[in-house]
Amino acid sequence: MTVFSYNQHFDSALAALRREGCYREFADICRLRGRFPRALYRGPKGEKEVTVWCSNDYLGMGQHPKVLAAMHEAIDAVGAGSGGTRNISGTTHYHVDLEHELADLHGKEAALLFNSGYMANEATLSTLAKLLPDCVIFSDALNHASMIAGIRNGGAEKHVWRHNDLADLEAKLKDVAPGRPKIIAFESVYSMDGDIAPLGAICDLAEKYGALTYLDEVHAVGMYGARGGGVAERDGLMGRIDVIEGTLAKAFGLMGGYIVANAATIDAIRSFAPGFIFTTSIAPVIAAGAVASIRHLKESDIERQRQRERVRKVRSELDRFGIPHLANPSHIVPVIVGDAAKCKRIGDHLMEASSIYIQPINYPTVPRGGERLRITPSPLHTDADIAQLVKALSDLWSQCALARKVA
């Protein structure tokens, strides 16, 4: 009897990834408390201190004294875990408090916590698609994998519209009967290119054609708006967005995802979404830290102002040394390499020679040919850090003959 060789099949698939230069290796690092963006890297040649330039902890709130104090207080009060799913024994006052804080942040009636932004998108979009009869979903072509998974798992009719192309979106909306339920799913800040969607114009089309708006603000919450409510807050549009999805894992510095909407929508997702019902809730210690982070950023704009200044400084220095990077209006600085193997070599060399950690971004996160270094300056990167980064990149660009004009 011939038995299928499972390991041989897996080894073959992994070998193909290695040949393409797309095989992913994780850096073994420990962030150093109170010293962000410094971390301890454990590599083949031993341990050393490195500077992190690719963290999604955009404002360094994962190290903020208020956040750490709140987490210490919570773990001393109630211990480590939550005790179960929200429906059994996993709803604590910390979860209730955090949901109230999130609803207030976005000016909505209610909020619902998930263990990650991925889970929030997948569970919410799939549940909406199943609850709304004969639903049609219009998805931006560059939506995150979690949104794509949720739409696919919901089984509703789907139309993908060209990225940020309002004419294409409207043409597709026109083709659907006026009385059918519709959802327009899109992001505010797109995390790889750093561009921002035309939220107001999308809301206009949604109102014209009777569609719900579903906005992923994962890379914008904490970063934009007077209180960190995201691009929708910055642009005065929160009242026109039906469902906003966000994360606690980026600018707020912890982990977890959430949605905010009117009370009926939140109750429907809470009651019908398997991805919420059957999952142990986030630990109270995490919820406590998130409350502290959100409250601080509602009142303090210092972190956002300093972060924006650091982004301008990095871009200016990259320009001065002729290092190509995508222009965009956000806090994300993509340095395009365009080759998976070269991108990995550059990342490895930065770590080994300059103690700079930037994880290369390769397929499938970006299309083949779009490989890049995704730089995320924080408020805590110094002028010396920036000078070291740009000098190291400049030397590598010259050595690798990578310099090319990026549109």
mmCIF file of C-alpha atoms in Angstrom:
data_model
loop_
_atom_site.group_PDB
_atom_site.id
_atom_site.type_symbol
_atom_site.label_atom_id
_atom_site.label_comp_id
_atom_site.label_asym_id
_atom_site.label_seq_id
_atom_site.Cartn_x
_atom_site.Cartn_y
_atom_site.Cartn_z
ATOM 1 C CA MET A 1 0.000 0.000 0.000
ATOM 2 C CA THR A 2 1.364 3.409 -1.011
ATOM 3 C CA VAL A 3 1.064 5.982 1.753
ATOM 4 C CA PHE A 4 1.065 9.660 0.948
ATOM 5 C CA SER A 5 4.298 11.308 2.076
ATOM 6 C CA TYR A 6 3.026 14.248 4.087
ATOM 7 C CA ASN A 7 6.395 15.528 5.251
ATOM 8 C CA GLN A 8 7.875 15.285 1.768
ATOM 9 C CA HIS A 9 5.001 17.375 0.444
ATOM 10 C CA PHE A 10 5.497 19.991 3.153
ATOM 11 C CA ASP A 11 9.276 20.039 2.591
ATOM 12 C CA SER A 12 8.729 20.576 -1.137
ATOM 13 C CA ALA A 13 6.382 23.504 -0.526
ATOM 14 C CA LEU A 14 8.838 25.085 1.905
ATOM 15 C CA ALA A 15 11.735 24.583 -0.519
ATOM 16 C CA ALA A 16 9.800 26.518 -3.151
ATOM 17 C CA LEU A 17 9.371 29.386 -0.691
ATOM 18 C CA ARG A 18 13.106 29.391 -0.016
ATOM 19 C CA ARG A 19 13.944 29.453 -3.736
ATOM 20 C CA GLU A 20 11.716 32.504 -4.181
ATOM 21 C CA GLY A 21 13.291 34.222 -1.189
ATOM 22 C CA CYS A 22 9.866 34.293 0.525
ATOM 23 C CA TYR A 23 10.594 31.894 3.379
ATOM 24 C CA ARG A 24 9.939 33.720 6.633
ATOM 25 C CA GLU A 25 12.290 33.617 9.577
ATOM 26 C CA PHE A 26 11.311 35.193 12.880
ATOM 27 C CA ALA A 27 13.755 37.287 14.833
ATOM 28 C CA ASP A 28 14.079 36.168 18.459
ATOM 29 C CA ILE A 29 13.849 39.485 20.302
ATOM 30 C CA CYS A 30 12.777 40.792 23.702
ATOM 31 C CA ARG A 31 11.809 44.424 23.933
ATOM 32 C CA LEU A 32 13.609 46.186 26.766
ATOM 33 C CA ARG A 33 11.170 47.692 29.233
ATOM 34 C CA GLY A 34 11.254 51.464 29.331
ATOM 35 C CA ARG A 35 13.781 51.659 26.484
ATOM 36 C CA PHE A 36 11.630 51.349 23.354
ATOM 37 C CA PRO A 37 12.660 51.079 20.490
ATOM 38 C CA ARG A 38 15.531 49.034 21.941
ATOM 39 C CA ALA A 39 15.324 45.254 22.105
ATOM 40 C CA LEU A 40 17.564 42.307 22.892
ATOM 41 C CA TYR A 41 18.155 40.095 19.850
ATOM 42 C CA ARG A 42 19.172 36.456 20.246
ATOM 43 C CA GLY A 43 20.863 35.330 17.045
ATOM 44 C CA PRO A 44 23.298 32.694 15.821
ATOM 45 C CA LYS A 45 26.237 34.791 17.043
ATOM 46 C CA GLY A 46 24.804 35.434 20.490
ATOM 47 C CA GLU A 47 22.866 38.282 22.073
ATOM 48 C CA LYS A 48 23.030 41.947 21.233
ATOM 49 C CA GLU A 49 20.959 45.102 21.568
ATOM 50 C CA VAL A 50 19.161 46.296 18.436
ATOM 51 C CA THR A 51 16.956 49.194 17.370
ATOM 52 C CA VAL A 52 13.503 48.190 16.150
ATOM 53 C CA TRP A 53 12.221 50.077 13.086
ATOM 54 C CA CYS A 54 9.268 47.886 12.094
ATOM 55 C CA SER A 55 7.036 47.759 15.162
ATOM 56 C CA ASN A 56 3.291 48.317 14.911
ATOM 57 C CA ASP A 57 3.429 49.689 18.449
ATOM 58 C CA TYR A 58 3.408 52.995 16.617
ATOM 59 C CA LEU A 59 3.467 55.306 19.639
ATOM 60 C CA GLY A 60 5.409 53.131 22.084
ATOM 61 C CA MET A 61 2.354 52.777 24.320
ATOM 62 C CA GLY A 62 3.270 49.166 25.084
ATOM 63 C CA GLN A 63 5.956 50.644 27.354
ATOM 64 C CA HIS A 64 4.005 53.601 28.763
ATOM 65 C CA PRO A 65 4.126 53.865 32.598
ATOM 66 C CA LYS A 66 0.344 54.363 32.859
ATOM 67 C CA VAL A 67 -0.305 51.215 30.846
ATOM 68 C CA LEU A 68 2.148 49.106 32.835
ATOM 69 C CA ALA A 69 0.793 50.398 36.154
ATOM 70 C CA ALA A 70 -2.780 49.549 35.172
ATOM 71 C CA MET A 71 -1.737 46.048 34.140
ATOM 72 C CA HIS A 72 0.160 45.433 37.372
ATOM 73 C CA GLU A 73 -2.842 46.592 39.376
ATOM 74 C CA ALA A 74 -5.200 44.315 37.429
ATOM 75 C CA ILE A 75 -3.060 41.188 37.690
ATOM 76 C CA ASP A 76 -2.646 41.767 41.427
ATOM 77 C CA ALA A 77 -6.421 42.189 41.774
ATOM 78 C CA VAL A 78 -7.825 39.348 39.663
ATOM 79 C CA GLY A 79 -4.942 37.183 38.449
ATOM 80 C CA ALA A 80 -3.964 36.129 34.939
ATOM 81 C CA GLY A 81 -6.711 34.622 32.803
ATOM 82 C CA SER A 82 -10.302 35.586 32.081
ATOM 83 C CA GLY A 83 -11.813 32.231 33.003
ATOM 84 C CA GLY A 84 -13.698 31.410 29.835
ATOM 85 C CA THR A 85 -15.746 32.723 26.960
ATOM 86 C CA ARG A 86 -17.760 35.887 27.427
ATOM 87 C CA ASN A 87 -20.936 33.795 27.461
ATOM 88 C CA ILE A 88 -19.784 31.481 30.251
ATOM 89 C CA SER A 89 -17.494 33.119 32.779
ATOM 90 C CA GLY A 90 -15.161 35.349 30.796
ATOM 91 C CA THR A 91 -16.915 38.703 31.088
ATOM 92 C CA THR A 92 -15.277 40.812 33.789
ATOM 93 C CA HIS A 93 -15.685 44.441 34.713
ATOM 94 C CA TYR A 94 -12.447 45.116 32.814
ATOM 95 C CA HIS A 95 -14.085 43.954 29.578
ATOM 96 C CA VAL A 96 -17.216 46.006 30.219
ATOM 97 C CA ASP A 97 -15.142 49.086 31.061
ATOM 98 C CA LEU A 98 -13.050 48.705 27.903
ATOM 99 C CA GLU A 99 -16.108 48.361 25.662
ATOM 100 C CA HIS A 100 -17.584 51.531 27.151
ATOM 101 C CA GLU A 101 -14.279 53.332 26.534
ATOM 102 C CA LEU A 102 -14.162 52.168 22.897
ATOM 103 C CA ALA A 103 -17.768 53.138 22.175
ATOM 104 C CA ASP A 104 -17.044 56.596 23.573
ATOM 105 C CA LEU A 105 -13.838 56.887 21.515
ATOM 106 C CA HIS A 106 -15.771 56.403 18.277
ATOM 107 C CA GLY A 107 -19.021 58.128 19.267
ATOM 108 C CA LYS A 108 -21.049 54.914 18.944
ATOM 109 C CA GLU A 109 -23.705 53.283 21.104
ATOM 110 C CA ALA A 110 -21.827 50.069 21.792
ATOM 111 C CA ALA A 111 -18.622 48.082 21.255
ATOM 112 C CA LEU A 112 -17.656 44.413 21.177
ATOM 113 C CA LEU A 113 -14.234 42.977 22.004
ATOM 114 C CA PHE A 114 -12.435 40.220 20.111
ATOM 115 C CA ASN A 115 -9.072 38.547 20.696
ATOM 116 C CA SER A 116 -7.551 40.118 17.581
ATOM 117 C CA GLY A 117 -8.343 42.457 14.737
ATOM 118 C CA TYR A 118 -8.307 39.463 12.398
ATOM 119 C CA MET A 119 -11.000 37.754 14.458
ATOM 120 C CA ALA A 120 -13.062 40.944 14.623
ATOM 121 C CA ASN A 121 -13.082 41.322 10.833
ATOM 122 C CA GLU A 122 -13.638 37.656 10.035
ATOM 123 C CA ALA A 123 -16.404 37.143 12.585
ATOM 124 C CA THR A 124 -18.243 40.400 11.918
ATOM 125 C CA LEU A 125 -18.212 40.362 8.125
ATOM 126 C CA SER A 126 -19.123 36.683 7.872
ATOM 127 C CA THR A 127 -21.970 37.126 10.363
ATOM 128 C CA LEU A 128 -23.335 40.244 8.668
ATOM 129 C CA ALA A 129 -23.290 38.433 5.330
ATOM 130 C CA LYS A 130 -25.295 35.542 6.795
ATOM 131 C CA LEU A 131 -27.762 37.712 8.731
ATOM 132 C CA LEU A 132 -28.664 40.070 5.876
ATOM 133 C CA PRO A 133 -30.849 38.313 3.285
ATOM 134 C CA ASP A 134 -29.460 38.263 -0.274
ATOM 135 C CA CYS A 135 -26.610 40.524 0.835
ATOM 136 C CA VAL A 136 -23.998 41.936 -1.578
ATOM 137 C CA ILE A 137 -20.563 42.986 -0.330
ATOM 138 C CA PHE A 138 -18.343 45.472 -2.164
ATOM 139 C CA SER A 139 -14.725 44.972 -1.117
ATOM 140 C CA ASP A 140 -11.752 47.213 -1.879
ATOM 141 C CA ALA A 141 -9.114 45.298 -3.852
ATOM 142 C CA LEU A 142 -6.447 45.892 -1.183
ATOM 143 C CA ASN A 143 -8.505 44.920 1.845
ATOM 144 C CA HIS A 144 -6.737 42.927 4.552
ATOM 145 C CA ALA A 145 -6.719 39.128 4.478
ATOM 146 C CA SER A 146 -9.015 39.050 7.523
ATOM 147 C CA MET A 147 -11.682 41.028 5.668
ATOM 148 C CA ILE A 148 -11.344 38.799 2.617
ATOM 149 C CA ALA A 149 -11.697 35.706 4.826
ATOM 150 C CA GLY A 150 -14.793 37.089 6.530
ATOM 151 C CA ILE A 151 -16.446 37.955 3.245
ATOM 152 C CA ARG A 152 -15.612 34.553 1.774
ATOM 153 C CA ASN A 153 -16.839 32.679 4.844
ATOM 154 C CA GLY A 154 -20.084 34.649 4.848
ATOM 155 C CA GLY A 155 -20.970 33.220 1.460
ATOM 156 C CA ALA A 156 -22.601 36.405 0.173
ATOM 157 C CA GLU A 157 -22.276 37.748 -3.356
ATOM 158 C CA LYS A 158 -19.050 39.741 -3.587
ATOM 159 C CA HIS A 159 -17.773 42.445 -5.909
ATOM 160 C CA VAL A 160 -14.159 43.621 -5.659
ATOM 161 C CA TRP A 161 -13.697 47.252 -6.657
ATOM 162 C CA ARG A 162 -10.406 48.742 -7.777
ATOM 163 C CA HIS A 163 -8.434 50.196 -4.895
ATOM 164 C CA ASN A 164 -9.808 53.603 -3.867
ATOM 165 C CA ASP A 165 -11.501 53.912 -7.295
ATOM 166 C CA LEU A 166 -14.822 55.647 -6.662
ATOM 167 C CA ALA A 167 -15.988 55.394 -10.266
ATOM 168 C CA ASP A 168 -15.491 51.639 -10.253
ATOM 169 C CA LEU A 169 -17.286 51.335 -6.913
ATOM 170 C CA GLU A 170 -20.262 53.331 -8.153
ATOM 171 C CA ALA A 171 -20.479 51.354 -11.384
ATOM 172 C CA LYS A 172 -20.689 48.146 -9.373
ATOM 173 C CA LEU A 173 -23.247 49.588 -6.952
ATOM 174 C CA LYS A 174 -25.456 50.664 -9.867
ATOM 175 C CA ASP A 175 -25.624 47.088 -11.137
ATOM 176 C CA VAL A 176 -27.266 45.783 -7.953
ATOM 177 C CA ALA A 177 -31.009 46.079 -7.307
ATOM 178 C CA PRO A 178 -31.777 49.031 -4.995
ATOM 179 C CA GLY A 179 -33.655 46.923 -2.445
ATOM 180 C CA ARG A 180 -30.877 44.399 -1.776
ATOM 181 C CA PRO A 181 -28.790 44.782 1.413
ATOM 182 C CA LYS A 182 -25.307 46.052 0.590
ATOM 183 C CA ILE A 183 -22.087 46.456 2.540
ATOM 184 C CA ILE A 184 -19.109 48.537 1.396
ATOM 185 C CA ALA A 185 -16.004 47.177 3.155
ATOM 186 C CA PHE A 186 -12.813 49.234 3.125
ATOM 187 C CA GLU A 187 -9.896 50.451 5.222
ATOM 188 C CA SER A 188 -8.820 53.945 6.187
ATOM 189 C CA VAL A 189 -5.020 53.562 6.242
ATOM 190 C CA TYR A 190 -3.730 50.733 4.047
ATOM 191 C CA SER A 191 -0.825 49.252 5.927
ATOM 192 C CA MET A 192 1.599 48.343 3.141
ATOM 193 C CA ASP A 193 1.497 51.424 0.873
ATOM 194 C CA GLY A 194 0.333 53.799 3.616
ATOM 195 C CA ASP A 195 -2.316 55.488 1.466
ATOM 196 C CA ILE A 196 -5.642 56.651 2.892
ATOM 197 C CA ALA A 197 -9.114 55.989 1.505
ATOM 198 C CA PRO A 198 -11.474 58.834 0.473
ATOM 199 C CA LEU A 199 -13.841 58.172 3.362
ATOM 200 C CA GLY A 200 -16.247 61.028 2.728
ATOM 201 C CA ALA A 201 -16.806 60.143 -0.920
ATOM 202 C CA ILE A 202 -17.357 56.484 -0.041
ATOM 203 C CA CYS A 203 -19.959 57.523 2.528
ATOM 204 C CA ASP A 204 -21.677 59.615 -0.161
ATOM 205 C CA LEU A 205 -21.961 56.567 -2.407
ATOM 206 C CA ALA A 206 -23.153 54.389 0.466
ATOM 207 C CA GLU A 207 -25.948 56.819 1.247
ATOM 208 C CA LYS A 208 -26.858 57.193 -2.421
ATOM 209 C CA TYR A 209 -27.190 53.434 -2.962
ATOM 210 C CA GLY A 210 -28.441 52.378 0.473
ATOM 211 C CA ALA A 211 -25.326 50.501 1.626
ATOM 212 C CA LEU A 212 -23.869 49.914 5.066
ATOM 213 C CA THR A 213 -20.307 51.164 5.539
ATOM 214 C CA TYR A 214 -17.782 48.836 7.198
ATOM 215 C CA LEU A 215 -14.493 50.595 7.948
ATOM 216 C CA ASP A 216 -11.290 48.954 9.140
ATOM 217 C CA GLU A 217 -9.381 51.597 11.154
ATOM 218 C CA VAL A 218 -6.766 49.194 12.515
ATOM 219 C CA HIS A 219 -3.774 51.284 11.404
ATOM 220 C CA ALA A 220 -5.463 54.581 12.265
ATOM 221 C CA VAL A 221 -6.934 54.261 15.761
ATOM 222 C CA GLY A 222 -4.805 56.127 18.262
ATOM 223 C CA MET A 223 -2.958 57.830 15.408
ATOM 224 C CA TYR A 224 -5.466 60.273 13.880
ATOM 225 C CA GLY A 225 -8.182 62.537 15.214
ATOM 226 C CA ALA A 226 -8.167 64.827 18.233
ATOM 227 C CA ARG A 227 -8.697 61.867 20.603
ATOM 228 C CA GLY A 228 -7.211 59.073 18.501
ATOM 229 C CA GLY A 229 -10.515 57.934 17.030
ATOM 230 C CA GLY A 230 -8.953 57.391 13.609
ATOM 231 C CA VAL A 231 -9.300 58.950 10.188
ATOM 232 C CA ALA A 232 -13.090 58.991 10.519
ATOM 233 C CA GLU A 233 -12.751 61.195 13.599
ATOM 234 C CA ARG A 234 -10.135 63.398 11.916
ATOM 235 C CA ASP A 235 -12.438 63.935 8.936
ATOM 236 C CA GLY A 236 -15.613 64.390 11.008
ATOM 237 C CA LEU A 237 -17.220 61.249 9.566
ATOM 238 C CA MET A 238 -17.735 58.896 12.513
ATOM 239 C CA GLY A 239 -21.492 59.446 12.433
ATOM 240 C CA ARG A 240 -21.641 58.346 8.792
ATOM 241 C CA ILE A 241 -19.804 55.044 9.279
ATOM 242 C CA ASP A 242 -22.070 52.171 10.326
ATOM 243 C CA VAL A 243 -19.449 49.722 11.636
ATOM 244 C CA ILE A 244 -15.891 50.636 12.622
ATOM 245 C CA GLU A 245 -13.379 47.884 13.327
ATOM 246 C CA GLY A 246 -10.190 48.586 15.210
ATOM 247 C CA THR A 247 -7.363 47.044 17.174
ATOM 248 C CA LEU A 248 -5.700 47.386 20.546
ATOM 249 C CA ALA A 249 -2.491 45.878 19.146
ATOM 250 C CA LYS A 250 -0.974 48.784 17.256
ATOM 251 C CA ALA A 251 -1.069 52.397 18.436
ATOM 252 C CA PHE A 252 -2.634 51.360 21.772
ATOM 253 C CA GLY A 253 0.274 48.980 22.371
ATOM 254 C CA LEU A 254 -1.426 45.774 23.537
ATOM 255 C CA MET A 255 -3.493 43.091 21.768
ATOM 256 C CA GLY A 256 -7.094 42.435 20.799
ATOM 257 C CA GLY A 257 -9.624 43.724 18.288
ATOM 258 C CA TYR A 258 -13.054 45.287 18.440
ATOM 259 C CA ILE A 259 -16.006 46.674 16.543
ATOM 260 C CA VAL A 260 -18.203 49.656 17.369
ATOM 261 C CA ALA A 261 -21.653 50.388 15.939
ATOM 262 C CA ASN A 262 -25.228 51.022 17.035
ATOM 263 C CA ALA A 263 -26.597 48.838 19.813
ATOM 264 C CA ALA A 264 -28.668 46.588 17.525
ATOM 265 C CA THR A 265 -25.715 45.759 15.265
ATOM 266 C CA ILE A 266 -23.414 44.997 18.184
ATOM 267 C CA ASP A 267 -26.031 42.812 19.859
ATOM 268 C CA ALA A 268 -26.573 40.886 16.626
ATOM 269 C CA ILE A 269 -22.854 40.140 16.236
ATOM 270 C CA ARG A 270 -22.566 39.263 19.934
ATOM 271 C CA SER A 271 -25.470 36.854 19.616
ATOM 272 C CA PHE A 272 -24.704 35.172 16.280
ATOM 273 C CA ALA A 273 -20.936 35.306 15.562
ATOM 274 C CA PRO A 274 -19.205 31.948 16.275
ATOM 275 C CA GLY A 275 -15.829 33.737 16.316
ATOM 276 C CA PHE A 276 -17.037 35.668 19.358
ATOM 277 C CA ILE A 277 -19.277 33.123 21.081
ATOM 278 C CA PHE A 278 -16.819 30.226 21.228
ATOM 279 C CA THR A 279 -13.583 32.054 22.089
ATOM 280 C CA THR A 280 -12.064 32.662 25.511
ATOM 281 C CA SER A 281 -12.031 36.388 26.182
ATOM 282 C CA ILE A 282 -8.851 38.429 26.398
ATOM 283 C CA ALA A 283 -7.187 38.465 29.813
ATOM 284 C CA PRO A 284 -8.396 41.195 32.210
ATOM 285 C CA VAL A 285 -4.810 42.433 32.528
ATOM 286 C CA ILE A 286 -4.804 43.229 28.802
ATOM 287 C CA ALA A 287 -8.178 44.958 28.995
ATOM 288 C CA ALA A 288 -6.958 47.069 31.914
ATOM 289 C CA GLY A 289 -3.860 48.141 30.007
ATOM 290 C CA ALA A 290 -5.944 48.994 26.948
ATOM 291 C CA VAL A 291 -8.285 51.203 28.990
ATOM 292 C CA ALA A 292 -5.292 53.109 30.366
ATOM 293 C CA SER A 293 -3.771 53.512 26.885
ATOM 294 C CA ILE A 294 -6.997 54.719 25.271
ATOM 295 C CA ARG A 295 -7.747 57.173 28.076
ATOM 296 C CA HIS A 296 -4.252 58.610 27.857
ATOM 297 C CA LEU A 297 -4.368 59.080 24.082
ATOM 298 C CA LYS A 298 -7.821 60.649 24.271
ATOM 299 C CA GLU A 299 -6.244 63.461 26.278
ATOM 300 C CA SER A 300 -2.640 63.577 25.051
ATOM 301 C CA ASP A 301 -1.619 64.591 21.540
ATOM 302 C CA ILE A 302 2.095 64.780 22.341
ATOM 303 C CA GLU A 303 2.796 61.252 21.117
ATOM 304 C CA ARG A 304 1.000 61.798 17.804
ATOM 305 C CA GLN A 305 2.706 65.136 17.155
ATOM 306 C CA ARG A 306 6.156 63.748 17.912
ATOM 307 C CA GLN A 307 5.491 60.671 15.770
ATOM 308 C CA ARG A 308 4.486 62.792 12.772
ATOM 309 C CA GLU A 309 7.623 64.899 13.183
ATOM 310 C CA ARG A 310 9.771 61.761 13.240
ATOM 311 C CA VAL A 311 8.122 60.512 10.035
ATOM 312 C CA ARG A 312 8.899 63.822 8.319
ATOM 313 C CA LYS A 313 12.498 63.607 9.499
ATOM 314 C CA VAL A 314 12.954 60.035 8.229
ATOM 315 C CA ARG A 315 11.445 60.880 4.849
ATOM 316 C CA SER A 316 13.608 63.986 4.534
ATOM 317 C CA GLU A 317 16.768 62.024 5.266
ATOM 318 C CA LEU A 318 15.806 59.228 2.872
ATOM 319 C CA ASP A 319 15.313 61.841 0.162
ATOM 320 C CA ARG A 320 18.648 63.450 0.961
ATOM 321 C CA PHE A 321 20.442 60.122 0.442
ATOM 322 C CA GLY A 322 18.399 59.163 -2.633
ATOM 323 C CA ILE A 323 16.710 56.144 -1.083
ATOM 324 C CA PRO A 324 13.354 55.490 -2.785
ATOM 325 C CA HIS A 325 10.218 55.378 -0.663
ATOM 326 C CA LEU A 326 6.532 55.562 -1.469
ATOM 327 C CA ALA A 327 4.986 58.969 -0.915
ATOM 328 C CA ASN A 328 1.814 58.807 1.176
ATOM 329 C CA PRO A 329 -0.060 60.916 3.760
ATOM 330 C CA SER A 330 0.264 58.419 6.629
ATOM 331 C CA HIS A 331 2.771 57.340 9.262
ATOM 332 C CA ILE A 332 4.040 54.340 7.264
ATOM 333 C CA VAL A 333 7.274 54.646 5.253
ATOM 334 C CA PRO A 334 7.600 51.863 2.643
ATOM 335 C CA VAL A 335 11.068 51.524 1.108
ATOM 336 C CA ILE A 336 10.600 49.508 -2.064
ATOM 337 C CA VAL A 337 13.168 46.835 -2.955
ATOM 338 C CA GLY A 338 11.200 44.886 -5.558
ATOM 339 C CA ASP A 339 12.991 41.553 -5.137
ATOM 340 C CA ALA A 340 12.332 39.000 -2.402
ATOM 341 C CA ALA A 341 15.881 37.653 -2.114
ATOM 342 C CA LYS A 342 17.437 41.133 -2.041
ATOM 343 C CA CYS A 343 14.874 42.295 0.487
ATOM 344 C CA LYS A 344 15.770 39.459 2.837
ATOM 345 C CA ARG A 345 19.504 40.024 2.350
ATOM 346 C CA ILE A 346 19.105 43.697 3.203
ATOM 347 C CA GLY A 347 17.115 42.865 6.339
ATOM 348 C CA ASP A 348 19.695 40.301 7.422
ATOM 349 C CA HIS A 349 22.601 42.675 6.792
ATOM 350 C CA LEU A 350 20.943 45.527 8.692
ATOM 351 C CA MET A 351 20.563 43.258 11.697
ATOM 352 C CA GLU A 352 24.040 41.753 11.523
ATOM 353 C CA ALA A 353 26.123 44.803 10.612
ATOM 354 C CA SER A 354 24.159 47.729 12.053
ATOM 355 C CA SER A 355 21.965 46.202 14.795
ATOM 356 C CA ILE A 356 18.870 47.516 13.024
ATOM 357 C CA TYR A 357 15.781 45.326 12.937
ATOM 358 C CA ILE A 358 13.454 45.739 9.939
ATOM 359 C CA GLN A 359 11.541 42.617 8.964
ATOM 360 C CA PRO A 360 11.375 42.279 5.141
ATOM 361 C CA ILE A 361 7.854 42.284 3.692
ATOM 362 C CA ASN A 362 7.493 39.714 0.922
ATOM 363 C CA TYR A 363 4.738 37.809 -0.890
ATOM 364 C CA PRO A 364 1.930 37.070 -0.001
ATOM 365 C CA THR A 365 1.723 40.153 2.231
ATOM 366 C CA VAL A 366 2.562 42.241 -0.834
ATOM 367 C CA PRO A 367 2.458 41.248 -4.529
ATOM 368 C CA ARG A 368 5.577 39.769 -6.091
ATOM 369 C CA GLY A 369 7.734 42.662 -7.241
ATOM 370 C CA GLY A 370 6.439 44.824 -4.390
ATOM 371 C CA GLU A 371 8.849 43.509 -1.748
ATOM 372 C CA ARG A 372 9.801 46.224 0.700
ATOM 373 C CA LEU A 373 11.150 47.378 4.016
ATOM 374 C CA ARG A 374 8.218 48.827 5.948
ATOM 375 C CA ILE A 375 9.615 51.470 8.281
ATOM 376 C CA THR A 376 7.494 52.764 11.165
ATOM 377 C CA PRO A 377 9.125 55.703 12.954
ATOM 378 C CA SER A 378 7.991 56.155 16.540
ATOM 379 C CA PRO A 379 8.018 59.192 18.848
ATOM 380 C CA LEU A 380 10.926 57.575 20.693
ATOM 381 C CA HIS A 381 13.355 57.223 17.770
ATOM 382 C CA THR A 382 16.103 59.818 18.161
ATOM 383 C CA ASP A 383 17.973 61.861 15.566
ATOM 384 C CA ALA A 384 20.923 59.531 16.110
ATOM 385 C CA ASP A 385 18.708 56.512 15.410
ATOM 386 C CA ILE A 386 17.518 58.091 12.170
ATOM 387 C CA ALA A 387 21.047 58.983 11.091
ATOM 388 C CA GLN A 388 22.201 55.403 11.748
ATOM 389 C CA LEU A 389 19.266 53.948 9.810
ATOM 390 C CA VAL A 390 19.678 56.140 6.753
ATOM 391 C CA LYS A 391 23.462 55.714 6.642
ATOM 392 C CA ALA A 392 23.108 51.924 6.770
ATOM 393 C CA LEU A 393 20.442 51.931 4.046
ATOM 394 C CA SER A 394 22.478 54.277 1.874
ATOM 395 C CA ASP A 395 25.514 52.006 2.062
ATOM 396 C CA LEU A 396 23.408 48.963 1.168
ATOM 397 C CA TRP A 397 21.663 50.745 -1.688
ATOM 398 C CA SER A 398 25.008 51.585 -3.239
ATOM 399 C CA GLN A 399 26.380 48.065 -2.766
ATOM 400 C CA CYS A 400 23.277 46.325 -4.119
ATOM 401 C CA ALA A 401 22.682 48.778 -6.982
ATOM 402 C CA LEU A 402 19.090 49.040 -5.806
ATOM 403 C CA ALA A 403 18.513 52.728 -6.357
ATOM 404 C CA ARG A 404 15.620 53.277 -8.736
ATOM 405 C CA LYS A 405 12.910 55.834 -9.124
ATOM 406 C CA VAL A 406 9.639 54.852 -7.477
ATOM 407 C CA ALA A 407 6.459 56.476 -8.782
#
